[in-house]
């Protein structure tokens, strides 16, 4: 289905569109987003609100292929804008700015993807691996044929779904071009997994992760710091480390829990069934987790601004002591400086611990800490600032 496109004052106005879902991993910021399924087939995890109230559906192979054809056409139009601007088809900052002016988000998305080389694609939404292997293969092959610059194709998948595929099927997907799978491990504790209704056991997480690795596909496992709350403050990091040690994923991606209104977890919290950990205790859990990771070569990635200590990242085992040193540096701060850093980070005044050395920022944050403490609203403010980051 081709639709009319026209240039108005040198800016392309187009009605060509393709379907996209709401989220992608932070590491896929420069990827082309292609929607294979809509929403989440599980949709029960207690902490998650992304797809609540939305029903799951699969898109047909033909629909997805038509979307790929549209991306090809939009890419051609981006080149046309570049030609008209006198850049001979190159997608540079000026071309990107011109397309941004058009206010057409998908046009900009494709231009942004091309600007960054057009090398990666992410298959949405929450669990695209639920599609039949033959359908996935047809889509991946078509994607690579129509968009030959794409070198890396990645997707989210649930462990349970991965267990329903033979290792041979996963390997075939890997050979076709599926380069990386992102799995929401969340926790390695069976009690926590049950409590949050993840629909998977720690053993199943281990089996699924090992299958992905055996199939030769890169594996990212997501861990939520603080997910055990006060009740499973030790079990959560210790069991999570046990599971990660058994998988040895390529990446361990750290997230931090924020309890969002409207989720089952918030309901449990209101009813007193779940008590959040303090920021300091979450960091203590992070320390226990990293200390307990042994004999693996994973890269720890802290690519989410909700993580209090974003500088805790590196490759195991060589960077382990450096990561623990960052954590200890925070834990050894005075109570007053801990509060200063926590508010400054949540407020966006600091990114990393070193930012506290800036005396004017430190003084401004301290003034706010003292005022909020006098009003008795320090913790509420932190919680509301965290909710704004999501
Ligand atoms: S599987 Fe993922 S998207 Fe689905 S409910 Fe759980 S966390 Fe949310």
GROMACS .gro file of N, CA, C and O in nm, residues 36-99:
model
  256
   36UNK      N    1   0.635  -0.728   1.559
   36UNK     CA    2   0.593  -0.860   1.513
   36UNK      C    3   0.468  -0.908   1.588
   36UNK      O    4   0.385  -0.980   1.534
   37UNK      N    5   0.463  -0.874   1.717
   37UNK     CA    6   0.345  -0.908   1.797
   37UNK      C    7   0.305  -0.783   1.874
   37UNK      O    8   0.386  -0.693   1.892
   38UNK      N    9   0.179  -0.782   1.918
   38UNK     CA   10   0.133  -0.665   1.993
   38UNK      C   11   0.119  -0.700   2.142
   38UNK      O   12   0.053  -0.798   2.175
   39UNK      N   13   0.184  -0.619   2.226
   39UNK     CA   14   0.170  -0.630   2.372
   39UNK      C   15   0.234  -0.758   2.427
   39UNK      O   16   0.323  -0.812   2.363
   40UNK      N   17   0.185  -0.805   2.542
   40UNK     CA   18   0.252  -0.918   2.610
   40UNK      C   19   0.156  -1.035   2.626
   40UNK      O   20   0.046  -1.018   2.680
   41UNK      N   21   0.197  -1.155   2.586
   41UNK     CA   22   0.107  -1.271   2.599
   41UNK      C   23   0.090  -1.316   2.744
   41UNK      O   24  -0.003  -1.391   2.774
   42UNK      N   25   0.178  -1.274   2.833
   42UNK     CA   26   0.169  -1.312   2.975
   42UNK      C   27   0.098  -1.201   3.053
   42UNK      O   28  -0.008  -1.223   3.111
   43UNK      N   29   0.156  -1.085   3.052
   43UNK     CA   30   0.093  -0.964   3.107
   43UNK      C   31   0.052  -0.973   3.254
   43UNK      O   32  -0.046  -0.909   3.295
   44UNK      N   33   0.122  -1.056   3.332
   44UNK     CA   34   0.082  -1.071   3.472
   44UNK      C   35   0.186  -1.024   3.572
   44UNK      O   36   0.158  -1.022   3.692
   45UNK      N   37   0.307  -0.994   3.529
   45UNK     CA   38   0.412  -0.961   3.626
   45UNK      C   39   0.368  -0.843   3.713
   45UNK      O   40   0.324  -0.740   3.662
   46UNK      N   41   0.380  -0.864   3.844
   46UNK     CA   42   0.319  -0.770   3.940
   46UNK      C   43   0.375  -0.629   3.933
   46UNK      O   44   0.307  -0.533   3.967
   47UNK      N   45   0.500  -0.614   3.891
   47UNK     CA   46   0.564  -0.482   3.892
   47UNK      C   47   0.545  -0.407   3.761
   47UNK      O   48   0.579  -0.291   3.750
   48UNK      N   49   0.492  -0.474   3.659
   48UNK     CA   50   0.495  -0.420   3.522
   48UNK      C   51   0.361  -0.358   3.483
   48UNK      O   52   0.257  -0.421   3.498
   49UNK      N   53   0.369  -0.238   3.428
   49UNK     CA   54   0.243  -0.177   3.383
   49UNK      C   55   0.242  -0.152   3.231
   49UNK      O   56   0.144  -0.100   3.178
   50UNK      N   57   0.350  -0.191   3.164
   50UNK     CA   58   0.366  -0.152   3.023
   50UNK      C   59   0.245  -0.188   2.936
   50UNK      O   60   0.200  -0.107   2.856
   51UNK      N   61   0.197  -0.310   2.950
   51UNK     CA   62   0.089  -0.354   2.859
   51UNK      C   63  -0.041  -0.382   2.934
   51UNK      O   64  -0.131  -0.445   2.877
   52UNK      N   65  -0.052  -0.335   3.058
   52UNK     CA   66  -0.173  -0.364   3.136
   52UNK      C   67  -0.295  -0.306   3.063
   52UNK      O   68  -0.290  -0.193   3.013
   53UNK      N   69  -0.400  -0.387   3.055
   53UNK     CA   70  -0.523  -0.342   2.989
   53UNK      C   71  -0.520  -0.358   2.838
   53UNK      O   72  -0.617  -0.326   2.770
   54UNK      N   73  -0.408  -0.411   2.786
   54UNK     CA   74  -0.400  -0.429   2.640
   54UNK      C   75  -0.389  -0.578   2.609
   54UNK      O   76  -0.315  -0.649   2.678
   55UNK      N   77  -0.462  -0.622   2.507
   55UNK     CA   78  -0.457  -0.765   2.481
   55UNK      C   79  -0.351  -0.799   2.377
   55UNK      O   80  -0.319  -0.719   2.290
   56UNK      N   81  -0.302  -0.920   2.392
   56UNK     CA   82  -0.194  -0.968   2.306
   56UNK      C   83  -0.249  -1.012   2.170
   56UNK      O   84  -0.356  -1.070   2.162
   57UNK      N   85  -0.177  -0.985   2.063
   57UNK     CA   86  -0.212  -1.044   1.934
   57UNK      C   87  -0.085  -1.061   1.849
   57UNK      O   88   0.014  -0.991   1.870
   58UNK      N   89  -0.092  -1.156   1.758
   58UNK     CA   90   0.020  -1.178   1.666
   58UNK      C   91  -0.010  -1.107   1.536
   58UNK      O   92  -0.126  -1.103   1.494
   59UNK      N   93   0.091  -1.055   1.473
   59UNK     CA   94   0.071  -0.998   1.340
   59UNK      C   95   0.108  -1.106   1.238
   59UNK      O   96   0.189  -1.194   1.267
   60UNK      N   97   0.047  -1.099   1.122
   60UNK     CA   98   0.078  -1.201   1.021
   60UNK      C   99   0.213  -1.169   0.958
   60UNK      O  100   0.259  -1.054   0.960
   61UNK      N  101   0.275  -1.270   0.902
   61UNK     CA  102   0.403  -1.251   0.834
   61UNK      C  103   0.387  -1.146   0.723
   61UNK      O  104   0.473  -1.060   0.705
   62UNK      N  105   0.274  -1.154   0.653
   62UNK     CA  106   0.253  -1.060   0.542
   62UNK      C  107   0.248  -0.916   0.592
   62UNK      O  108   0.304  -0.826   0.531
   63UNK      N  109   0.177  -0.894   0.705
   63UNK     CA  110   0.170  -0.757   0.761
   63UNK      C  111   0.309  -0.705   0.794
   63UNK      O  112   0.341  -0.590   0.765
   64UNK      N  113   0.390  -0.790   0.857
   64UNK     CA  114   0.524  -0.745   0.897
   64UNK      C  115   0.609  -0.717   0.772
   64UNK      O  116   0.682  -0.618   0.766
   65UNK      N  117   0.594  -0.803   0.671
   65UNK     CA  118   0.670  -0.780   0.548
   65UNK      C  119   0.629  -0.648   0.482
   65UNK      O  120   0.712  -0.575   0.429
   66UNK      N  121   0.499  -0.618   0.487
   66UNK     CA  122   0.454  -0.490   0.431
   66UNK      C  123   0.517  -0.373   0.507
   66UNK      O  124   0.554  -0.271   0.448
   67UNK      N  125   0.529  -0.389   0.640
   67UNK     CA  126   0.594  -0.283   0.718
   67UNK      C  127   0.741  -0.267   0.677
   67UNK      O  128   0.792  -0.155   0.668
   68UNK      N  129   0.806  -0.380   0.652
   68UNK     CA  130   0.947  -0.372   0.609
   68UNK      C  131   0.954  -0.298   0.474
   68UNK      O  132   1.041  -0.212   0.454
   69UNK      N  133   0.860  -0.329   0.386
   69UNK     CA  134   0.856  -0.258   0.256
   69UNK      C  135   0.838  -0.107   0.278
   69UNK      O  136   0.897  -0.026   0.207
   70UNK      N  137   0.756  -0.072   0.375
   70UNK     CA  138   0.734   0.072   0.402
   70UNK      C  139   0.862   0.137   0.454
   70UNK      O  140   0.893   0.250   0.418
   71UNK      N  141   0.934   0.065   0.539
   71UNK     CA  142   1.061   0.120   0.588
   71UNK      C  143   1.156   0.143   0.471
   71UNK      O  144   1.225   0.246   0.465
   72UNK      N  145   1.158   0.048   0.376
   72UNK     CA  146   1.244   0.065   0.258
   72UNK      C  147   1.202   0.192   0.185
   72UNK      O  148   1.287   0.274   0.145
   73UNK      N  149   1.072   0.212   0.167
   73UNK     CA  150   1.023   0.330   0.094
   73UNK      C  151   1.054   0.458   0.172
   73UNK      O  152   1.097   0.559   0.114
   74UNK      N  153   1.034   0.455   0.304
   74UNK     CA  154   1.065   0.575   0.384
   74UNK      C  155   1.215   0.606   0.376
   74UNK      O  156   1.255   0.721   0.365
   75UNK      N  157   1.297   0.501   0.376
   75UNK     CA  158   1.443   0.522   0.364
   75UNK      C  159   1.474   0.592   0.232
   75UNK      O  160   1.559   0.682   0.227
   76UNK      N  161   1.404   0.551   0.125
   76UNK     CA  162   1.427   0.615  -0.005
   76UNK      C  163   1.388   0.764   0.003
   76UNK      O  164   1.458   0.851  -0.047
   77UNK      N  165   1.275   0.792   0.072
   77UNK     CA  166   1.230   0.931   0.083
   77UNK      C  167   1.328   1.015   0.166
   77UNK      O  168   1.347   1.132   0.140
   78UNK      N  169   1.387   0.952   0.268
   78UNK     CA  170   1.488   1.023   0.348
   78UNK      C  171   1.603   1.064   0.255
   78UNK      O  172   1.652   1.177   0.259
   79UNK      N  173   1.642   0.970   0.168
   79UNK     CA  174   1.748   1.000   0.071
   79UNK      C  175   1.708   1.114  -0.020
   79UNK      O  176   1.791   1.198  -0.056
   80UNK      N  177   1.578   1.117  -0.056
   80UNK     CA  178   1.530   1.223  -0.145
   80UNK      C  179   1.540   1.360  -0.076
   80UNK      O  180   1.577   1.459  -0.138
   81UNK      N  181   1.506   1.364   0.053
   81UNK     CA  182   1.519   1.490   0.128
   81UNK      C  183   1.665   1.535   0.126
   81UNK      O  184   1.696   1.652   0.103
   82UNK      N  185   1.755   1.438   0.147
   82UNK     CA  186   1.898   1.470   0.147
   82UNK      C  187   1.941   1.528   0.011
   82UNK      O  188   2.014   1.627   0.005
   83UNK      N  189   1.892   1.464  -0.097
   83UNK     CA  190   1.925   1.513  -0.232
   83UNK      C  191   1.878   1.657  -0.248
   83UNK      O  192   1.951   1.743  -0.295
   84UNK      N  193   1.753   1.683  -0.209
   84UNK     CA  194   1.697   1.819  -0.223
   84UNK      C  195   1.774   1.921  -0.140
   84UNK      O  196   1.778   2.038  -0.175
   85UNK      N  197   1.832   1.874  -0.029
   85UNK     CA  198   1.910   1.965   0.057
   85UNK      C  199   2.051   1.985   0.002
   85UNK      O  200   2.128   2.062   0.059
   86UNK      N  201   2.084   1.905  -0.100
   86UNK     CA  202   2.216   1.917  -0.161
   86UNK      C  203   2.321   1.831  -0.094
   86UNK      O  204   2.441   1.858  -0.106
   87UNK      N  205   2.281   1.725  -0.024
   87UNK     CA  206   2.379   1.639   0.044
   87UNK      C  207   2.398   1.505  -0.027
   87UNK      O  208   2.456   1.413   0.031
   88UNK      N  209   2.344   1.494  -0.147
   88UNK     CA  210   2.372   1.375  -0.230
   88UNK      C  211   2.327   1.243  -0.171
   88UNK      O  212   2.388   1.140  -0.199
   89UNK      N  213   2.226   1.243  -0.085
   89UNK     CA  214   2.175   1.118  -0.029
   89UNK      C  215   2.230   1.087   0.110
   89UNK      O  216   2.181   0.997   0.179
   90UNK      N  217   2.332   1.161   0.152
   90UNK     CA  218   2.390   1.135   0.286
   90UNK      C  219   2.291   1.180   0.395
   90UNK      O  220   2.229   1.286   0.384
   91UNK      N  221   2.274   1.098   0.499
   91UNK     CA  222   2.184   1.137   0.607
   91UNK      C  223   2.271   1.198   0.719
   91UNK      O  224   2.330   1.127   0.799
   92UNK      N  225   2.278   1.330   0.717
   92UNK     CA  226   2.361   1.399   0.818
   92UNK      C  227   2.272   1.477   0.915
   92UNK      O  228   2.149   1.470   0.910
   93UNK      N  229   2.334   1.552   1.005
   93UNK     CA  230   2.259   1.626   1.107
   93UNK      C  231   2.158   1.724   1.049
   93UNK      O  232   2.047   1.739   1.102
   94UNK      N  233   2.195   1.789   0.938
   94UNK     CA  234   2.104   1.888   0.876
   94UNK      C  235   1.981   1.818   0.821
   94UNK      O  236   1.868   1.867   0.835
   95UNK      N  237   2.003   1.704   0.756
   95UNK     CA  238   1.890   1.628   0.699
   95UNK      C  239   1.798   1.583   0.813
   95UNK      O  240   1.675   1.593   0.807
   96UNK      N  241   1.862   1.536   0.920
   96UNK     CA  242   1.785   1.489   1.036
   96UNK      C  243   1.701   1.603   1.094
   96UNK      O  244   1.582   1.586   1.126
   97UNK      N  245   1.761   1.721   1.104
   97UNK     CA  246   1.689   1.837   1.159
   97UNK      C  247   1.571   1.875   1.070
   97UNK      O  248   1.462   1.907   1.118
   98UNK      N  249   1.591   1.867   0.940
   98UNK     CA  250   1.484   1.901   0.845
   98UNK      C  251   1.367   1.803   0.862
   98UNK      O  252   1.250   1.843   0.862
   99UNK      N  253   1.401   1.678   0.875
   99UNK     CA  254   1.295   1.577   0.889
   99UNK      C  255   1.227   1.592   1.026
   99UNK      O  256   1.105   1.575   1.037
   0.00000   0.00000   0.00000
